[in-house]
XYZ file of C-alpha atoms in Angstrom:
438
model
C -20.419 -51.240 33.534
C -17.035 -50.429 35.505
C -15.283 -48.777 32.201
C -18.234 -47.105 31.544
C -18.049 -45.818 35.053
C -14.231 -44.958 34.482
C -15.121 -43.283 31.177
C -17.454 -40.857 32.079
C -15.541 -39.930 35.013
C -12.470 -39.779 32.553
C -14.342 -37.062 29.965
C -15.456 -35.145 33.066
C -12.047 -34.513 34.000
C -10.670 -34.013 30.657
C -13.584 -31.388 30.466
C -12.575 -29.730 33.945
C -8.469 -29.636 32.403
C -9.782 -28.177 28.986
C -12.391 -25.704 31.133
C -9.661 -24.725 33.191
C -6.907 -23.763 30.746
C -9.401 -21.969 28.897
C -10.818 -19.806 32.261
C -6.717 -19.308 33.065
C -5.085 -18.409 29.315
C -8.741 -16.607 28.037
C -9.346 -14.793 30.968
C -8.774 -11.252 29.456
C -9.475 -12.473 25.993
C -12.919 -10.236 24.849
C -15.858 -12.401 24.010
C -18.767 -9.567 21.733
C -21.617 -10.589 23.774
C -24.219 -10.893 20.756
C -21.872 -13.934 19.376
C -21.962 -15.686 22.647
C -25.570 -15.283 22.904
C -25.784 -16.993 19.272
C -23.231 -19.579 19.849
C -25.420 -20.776 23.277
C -28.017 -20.832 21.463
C -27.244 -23.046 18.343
C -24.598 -24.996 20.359
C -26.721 -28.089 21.208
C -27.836 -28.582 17.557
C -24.454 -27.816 15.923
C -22.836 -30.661 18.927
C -24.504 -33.693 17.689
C -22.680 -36.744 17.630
C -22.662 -38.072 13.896
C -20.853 -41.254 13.845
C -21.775 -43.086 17.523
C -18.838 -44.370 18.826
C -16.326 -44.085 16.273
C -13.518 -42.704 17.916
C -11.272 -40.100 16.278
C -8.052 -38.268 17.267
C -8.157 -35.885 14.391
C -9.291 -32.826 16.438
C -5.977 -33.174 18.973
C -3.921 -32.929 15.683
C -5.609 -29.905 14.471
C -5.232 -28.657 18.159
C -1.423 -29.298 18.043
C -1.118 -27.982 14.031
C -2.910 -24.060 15.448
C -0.842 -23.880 19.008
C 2.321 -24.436 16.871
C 0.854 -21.194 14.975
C -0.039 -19.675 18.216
C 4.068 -20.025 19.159
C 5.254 -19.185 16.117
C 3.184 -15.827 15.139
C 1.937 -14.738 18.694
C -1.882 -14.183 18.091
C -4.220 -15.329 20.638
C -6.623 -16.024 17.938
C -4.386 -19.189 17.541
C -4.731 -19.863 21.096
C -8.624 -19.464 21.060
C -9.179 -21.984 18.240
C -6.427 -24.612 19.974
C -8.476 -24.483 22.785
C -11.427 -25.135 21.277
C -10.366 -28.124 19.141
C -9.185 -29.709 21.836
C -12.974 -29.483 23.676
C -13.516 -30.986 20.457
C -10.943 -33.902 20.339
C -12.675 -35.022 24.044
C -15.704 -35.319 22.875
C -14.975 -37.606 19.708
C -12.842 -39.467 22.014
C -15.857 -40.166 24.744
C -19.266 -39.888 22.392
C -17.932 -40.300 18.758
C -17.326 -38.138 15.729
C -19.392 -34.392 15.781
C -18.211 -33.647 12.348
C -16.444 -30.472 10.847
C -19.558 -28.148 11.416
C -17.921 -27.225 15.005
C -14.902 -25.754 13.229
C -17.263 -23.169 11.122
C -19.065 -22.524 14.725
C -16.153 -21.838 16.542
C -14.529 -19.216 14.120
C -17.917 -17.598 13.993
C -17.826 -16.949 17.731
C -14.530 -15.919 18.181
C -13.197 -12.199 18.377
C -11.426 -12.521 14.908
C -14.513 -12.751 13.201
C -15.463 -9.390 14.003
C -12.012 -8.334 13.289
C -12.098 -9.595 9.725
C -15.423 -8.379 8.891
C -14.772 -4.666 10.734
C -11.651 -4.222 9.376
C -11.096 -5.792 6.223
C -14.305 -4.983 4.417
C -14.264 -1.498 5.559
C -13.683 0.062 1.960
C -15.735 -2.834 0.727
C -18.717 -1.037 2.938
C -18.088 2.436 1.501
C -18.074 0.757 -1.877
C -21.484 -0.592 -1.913
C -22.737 2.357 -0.194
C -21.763 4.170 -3.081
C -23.226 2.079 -6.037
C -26.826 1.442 -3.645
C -26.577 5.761 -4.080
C -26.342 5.304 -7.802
C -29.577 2.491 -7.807
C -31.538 5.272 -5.796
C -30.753 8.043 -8.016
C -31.845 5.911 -11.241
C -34.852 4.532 -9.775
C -35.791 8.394 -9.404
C -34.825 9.696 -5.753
C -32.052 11.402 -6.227
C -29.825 10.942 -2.721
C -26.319 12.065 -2.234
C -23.659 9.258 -0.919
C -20.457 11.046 1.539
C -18.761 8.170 2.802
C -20.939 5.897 4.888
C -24.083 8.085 5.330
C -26.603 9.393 2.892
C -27.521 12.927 2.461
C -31.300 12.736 1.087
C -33.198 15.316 -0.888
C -34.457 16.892 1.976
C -31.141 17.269 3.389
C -32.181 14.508 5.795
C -28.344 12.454 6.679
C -28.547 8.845 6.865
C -25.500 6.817 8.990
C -25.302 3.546 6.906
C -22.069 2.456 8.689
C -24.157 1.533 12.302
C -27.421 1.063 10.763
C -27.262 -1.100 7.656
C -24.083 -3.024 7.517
C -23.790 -3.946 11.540
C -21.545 -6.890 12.338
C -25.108 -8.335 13.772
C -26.523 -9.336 10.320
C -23.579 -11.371 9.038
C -23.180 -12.872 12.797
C -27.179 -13.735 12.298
C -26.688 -15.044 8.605
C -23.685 -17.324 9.197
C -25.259 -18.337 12.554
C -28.368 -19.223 10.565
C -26.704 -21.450 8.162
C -24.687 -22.982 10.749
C -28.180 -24.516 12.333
C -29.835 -25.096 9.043
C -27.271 -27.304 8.567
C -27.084 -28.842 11.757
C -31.438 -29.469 11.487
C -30.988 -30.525 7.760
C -28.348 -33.460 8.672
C -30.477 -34.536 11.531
C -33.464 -34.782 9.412
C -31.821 -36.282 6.145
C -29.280 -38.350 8.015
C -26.461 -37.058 6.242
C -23.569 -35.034 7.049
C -21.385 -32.997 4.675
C -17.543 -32.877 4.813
C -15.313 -29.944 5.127
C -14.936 -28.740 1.499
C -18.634 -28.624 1.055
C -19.443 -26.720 4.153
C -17.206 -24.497 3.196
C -18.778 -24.073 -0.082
C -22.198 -23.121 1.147
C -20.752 -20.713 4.043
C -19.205 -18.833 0.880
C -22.279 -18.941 -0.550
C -23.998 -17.083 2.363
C -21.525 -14.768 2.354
C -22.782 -13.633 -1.234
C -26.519 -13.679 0.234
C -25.622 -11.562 3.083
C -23.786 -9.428 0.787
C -26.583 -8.766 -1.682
C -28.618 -8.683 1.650
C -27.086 -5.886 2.852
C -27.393 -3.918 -0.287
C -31.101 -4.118 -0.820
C -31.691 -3.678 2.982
C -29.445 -0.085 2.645
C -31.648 0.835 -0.271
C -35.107 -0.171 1.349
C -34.041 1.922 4.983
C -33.259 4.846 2.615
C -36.513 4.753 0.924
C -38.253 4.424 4.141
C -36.161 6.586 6.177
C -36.070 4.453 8.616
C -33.892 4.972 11.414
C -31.781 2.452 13.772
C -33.530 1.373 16.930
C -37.021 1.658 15.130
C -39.739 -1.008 14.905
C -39.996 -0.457 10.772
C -35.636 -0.980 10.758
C -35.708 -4.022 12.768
C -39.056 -5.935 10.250
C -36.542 -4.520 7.437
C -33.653 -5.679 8.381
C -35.513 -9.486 9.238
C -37.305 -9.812 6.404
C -33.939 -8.887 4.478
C -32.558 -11.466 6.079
C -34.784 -13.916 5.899
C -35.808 -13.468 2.190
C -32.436 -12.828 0.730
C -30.566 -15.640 2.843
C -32.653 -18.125 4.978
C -34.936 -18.972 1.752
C -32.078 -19.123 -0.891
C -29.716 -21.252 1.711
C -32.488 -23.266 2.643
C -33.145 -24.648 -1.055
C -29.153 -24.716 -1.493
C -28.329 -26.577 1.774
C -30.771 -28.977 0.855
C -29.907 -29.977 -2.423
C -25.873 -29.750 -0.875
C -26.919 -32.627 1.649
C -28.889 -34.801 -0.856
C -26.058 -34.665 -3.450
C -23.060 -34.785 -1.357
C -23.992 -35.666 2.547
C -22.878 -39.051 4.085
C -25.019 -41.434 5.779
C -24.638 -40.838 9.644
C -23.531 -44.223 10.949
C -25.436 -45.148 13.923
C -23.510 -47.715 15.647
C -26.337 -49.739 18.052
C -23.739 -51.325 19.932
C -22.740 -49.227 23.137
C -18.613 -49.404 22.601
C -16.786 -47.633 25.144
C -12.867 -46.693 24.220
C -10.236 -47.155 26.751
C -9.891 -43.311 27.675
C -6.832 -43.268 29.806
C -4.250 -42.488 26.917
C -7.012 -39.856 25.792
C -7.251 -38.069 29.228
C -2.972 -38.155 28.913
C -3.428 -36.585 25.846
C -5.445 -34.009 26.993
C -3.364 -33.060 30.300
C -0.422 -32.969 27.540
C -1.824 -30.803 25.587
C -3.263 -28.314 28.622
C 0.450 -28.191 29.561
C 1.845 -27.228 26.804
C -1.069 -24.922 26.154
C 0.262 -23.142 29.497
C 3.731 -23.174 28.254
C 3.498 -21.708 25.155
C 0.843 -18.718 26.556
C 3.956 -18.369 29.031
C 6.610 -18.260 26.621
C 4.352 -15.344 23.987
C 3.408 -13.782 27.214
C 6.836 -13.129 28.201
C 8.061 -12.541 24.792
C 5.729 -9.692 23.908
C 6.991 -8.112 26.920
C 10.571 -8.020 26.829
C 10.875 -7.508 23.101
C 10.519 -3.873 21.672
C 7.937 -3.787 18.996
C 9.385 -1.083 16.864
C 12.679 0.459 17.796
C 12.507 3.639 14.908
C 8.937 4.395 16.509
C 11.033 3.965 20.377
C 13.716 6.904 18.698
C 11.295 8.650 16.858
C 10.852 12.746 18.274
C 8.390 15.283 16.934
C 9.571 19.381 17.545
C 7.531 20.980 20.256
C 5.168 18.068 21.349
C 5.409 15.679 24.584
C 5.862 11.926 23.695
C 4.532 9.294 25.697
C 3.871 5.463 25.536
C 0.898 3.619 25.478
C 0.157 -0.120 25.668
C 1.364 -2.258 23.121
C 3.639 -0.111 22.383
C 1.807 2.971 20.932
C 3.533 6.209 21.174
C 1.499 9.575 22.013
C 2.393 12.828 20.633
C 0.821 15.659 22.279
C 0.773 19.258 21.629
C -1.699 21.661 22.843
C -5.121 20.707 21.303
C -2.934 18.589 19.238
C -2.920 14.595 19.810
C -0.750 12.220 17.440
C -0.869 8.618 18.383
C 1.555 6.552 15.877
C 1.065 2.552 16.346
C 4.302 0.672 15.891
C 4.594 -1.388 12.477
C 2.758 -5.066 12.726
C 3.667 -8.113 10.038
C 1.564 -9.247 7.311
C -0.551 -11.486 9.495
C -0.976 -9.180 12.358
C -3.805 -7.173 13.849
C -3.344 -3.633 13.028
C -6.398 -2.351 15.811
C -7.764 0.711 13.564
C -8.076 4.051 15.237
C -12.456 3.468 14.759
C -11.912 0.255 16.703
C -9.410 1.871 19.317
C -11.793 4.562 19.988
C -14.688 3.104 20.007
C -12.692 1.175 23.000
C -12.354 4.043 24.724
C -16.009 5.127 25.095
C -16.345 7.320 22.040
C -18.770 6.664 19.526
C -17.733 7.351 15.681
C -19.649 8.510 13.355
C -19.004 9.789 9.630
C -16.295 7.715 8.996
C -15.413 8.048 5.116
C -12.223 8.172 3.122
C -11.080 11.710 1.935
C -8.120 13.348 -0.096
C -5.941 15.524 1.035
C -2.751 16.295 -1.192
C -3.534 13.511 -3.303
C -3.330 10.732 -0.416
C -6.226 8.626 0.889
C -6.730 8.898 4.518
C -9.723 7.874 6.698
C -11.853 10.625 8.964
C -13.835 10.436 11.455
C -16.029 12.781 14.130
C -15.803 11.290 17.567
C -18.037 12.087 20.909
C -18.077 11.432 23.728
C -20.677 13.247 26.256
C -20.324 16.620 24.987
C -16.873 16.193 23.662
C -16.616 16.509 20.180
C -13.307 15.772 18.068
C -12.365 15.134 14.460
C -9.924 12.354 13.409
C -7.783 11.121 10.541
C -5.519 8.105 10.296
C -3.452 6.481 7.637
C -0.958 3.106 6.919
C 2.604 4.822 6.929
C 6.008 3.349 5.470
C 7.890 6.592 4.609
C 6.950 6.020 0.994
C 3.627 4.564 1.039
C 0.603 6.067 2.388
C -2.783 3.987 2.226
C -5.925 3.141 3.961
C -5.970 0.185 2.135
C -5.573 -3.239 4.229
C -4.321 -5.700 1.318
C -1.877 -2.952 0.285
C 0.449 -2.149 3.692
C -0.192 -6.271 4.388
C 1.395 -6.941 0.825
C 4.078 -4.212 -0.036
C 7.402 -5.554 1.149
C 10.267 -3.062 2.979
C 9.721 -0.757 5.857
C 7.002 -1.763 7.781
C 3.928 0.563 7.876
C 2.439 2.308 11.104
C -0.806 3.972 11.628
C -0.360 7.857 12.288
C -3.847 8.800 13.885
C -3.966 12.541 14.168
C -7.010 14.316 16.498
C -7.991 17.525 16.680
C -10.814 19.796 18.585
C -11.793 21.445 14.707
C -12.342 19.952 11.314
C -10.267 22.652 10.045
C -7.488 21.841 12.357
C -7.476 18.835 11.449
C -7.055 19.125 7.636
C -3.963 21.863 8.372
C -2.451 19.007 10.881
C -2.680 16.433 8.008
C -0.851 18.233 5.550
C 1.591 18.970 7.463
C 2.169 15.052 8.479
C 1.180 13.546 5.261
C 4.378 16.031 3.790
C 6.573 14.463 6.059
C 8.878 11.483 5.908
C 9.331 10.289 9.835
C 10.603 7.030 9.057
């Protein structure tokens, strides 16, 4: 009775370290609301301890293995996930084993997740905007696809970006399958291992995928606008008949085939925890180092010294956070973001000002002088501005994300150029997309 005493107050103060170093290193890291309101919600089915008391150090390891990353590249993401496997390593070490579900939960409620999908599958979006145009046209209705909104027969424009292919749905689908899972294993007493998980999470990312395109071509048909009772029953049932049944079948058959039995141990075993709570306060320490160390780092070191020399004739230079330099003429606004590495988060100019209270709207990729480049209409009360913003290496010019993250040499920068007038803003990028600044 006295160790069980001693162990229990042991995980509560293991907790209160981990709780801590999370409230003190994650203070200013940004949490989307509509993931944390997920996460709360499937947490207590997704936590369920698997194997009783069978005690595992695995999760400390895997804690170590990403703040070793978190040193070595500098991304908080690192120091996010580190965090949360160590949470994870305290509760194996007081309860027993929780399984590898947690890992899937925690990257789906961190910030990188909405990173990834706003970033990365940007073109991706525009793509399959494009080919649900061509299915409307040759089912008979013909519609007219500029970028990510629709223009429709009646010259009626449809915004596809906000209303059909929302960071929402794939946070709902993946969320979905993380506590179909959860309510399968506890039913079937079974648990699946990491390979397998992953398997069916890449399979719901090809559900939400074909989700999205039949849910773009149903709104269209319907006109049916965000924030509207018909949008919302479209976008559910969408969801529910293109993912929940199909995963539902699929996660079933997944456990049945591949799951392990649960092993409930009836015998209450209670682990020594004192070398676990050391453990723990070792870790929190040199959690705190490390943040120190990239902290201090990433504020003495100059992030791009050619950007640091870099004039422009006749405008005012300034500099921004993280190193961002402004370029201001008149009505006339250049921001150029230093160059990042492979790995690194580049912060688009739609994420940036969307951060700054504007909303954007009409964002689609356009030519100018044979070069890709991204636009964009920004407002902001009754402010209205057009924008345009490229990847930059002197040579290369892209709006592609695989491309500046693969092409070796000089490092790229975004050039983000805004202007008061559309037509301004095409003369400005010609000029810029004709010159060689680095």
């Amino acid at each position: 009775m006295l160790n069980r005493i001693l162990n229990k107050y042991h995980f509560y103060l293991m907790f209160f370290l981990i709780a801590l170093t999370a409230a003190l290193l994650l203070k200013n890291y940004f949490f989307p609301q509509f993931q944390i309101i997920l996460g709360v919600m499937i947490a207590p089915f997704v936590f369920r301890i698997k194997e009783k008391f069978v005690f595992s150090n695995r999760y400390f390891y895997i804690s170590l293995f990403l703040m070793a990353i978190y040193l070595a590249i500098g991304l908080k993401i690192f120091l996010f996930l580190s965090i949360g496997c160590l949470l994870f390593f305290a509760i194996e070490n007081i309860f027993g084993k929780i399984g590898s579900l947690p890992l899937f939960f925690l990257v789906f409620i961190s910030p990188v997740f909405n990173y990834v999908i706003n970033v990365f599958t940007f073109t991706f979006r525009l793509a399959l905007s494009k080919y649900a145009a061509e299915i409307l046209c040759f089912m008979g209705y013909p519609v007219e696809c500029n970028g990510n909104y629709f223009i429709l027969p009646d010259g009626f424009t449809f915004n596809v970006d906000k209303a059909c292919l929302g960071l929402n749905m794939f946070n709902t689908g993946l969320s979905l399958t993380v506590l179909l899972i959860a309510l399968m294993e506890k039913r079937l007493g079974k648990s699946l291992s990491l390979p397998y998980l992953t398997a069916l999470f890449s399979f719901t990312v090809i559900f939400l995928i074909a989700t999205n395109f039949l849910r773009i071509i149903t709104i269209v048909l319907f006109k049916s606008m965000p924030e509207t009772l018909s949008h919302e029953m479209i976008g559910i049932f969408s969801l529910i008949l293109y993912t929940a049944v199909p995963m539902y079948f699929l996660i079933l058959f997944f456990i049945k085939r591949f799951g392990r039995t649960i092993v409930i141990n009836e015998s209450i075993v209670f682990k020594p925890s004192k070398r676990s709570l050391a453990l723990t306060f070792t870790a929190c320490a040199l959690l705190f180092l490390s943040f120190t160390y990239v902290e201090k780092s990433s504020k003495t070191e100059i992030k791009d010294l050619k950007l640091e020399k870099l004039t422009l004739d006749g405008f005012t230079k300034s500099k921004k956070e993280d190193g961002v330099m402004e370029f201001r003429k008149n009505d006339l606004l250049v921001y150029i973001k230093p160059g990042t590495k492979f790995y690194g988060a580049d912060h688009p100019p739609s994420l940036c000002w969307k951060g700054s209270g504007f909303d954007v709207e009409e964002t689609k990729e356009e030519i100018i002088l044979d070069q890709k480049i991204m636009t964009a209409v920004i407002k902001k009360g009754n402010t209205i501005q057009y924008t345009a913003w490229w990847h930059d290496n002197g040579t290369i010019r892209t709006t592609d994300q695989w491309t500046w993250r693969s092409t070796r040499g000089e490092p790229f920068r975004i050039i983000n150029i805004t202007t008061n007038t559309k037509e301004d803003l095409i003369f400005n990028c010609k000029i810029f997309l004709r010159k060689k600044l680095f």
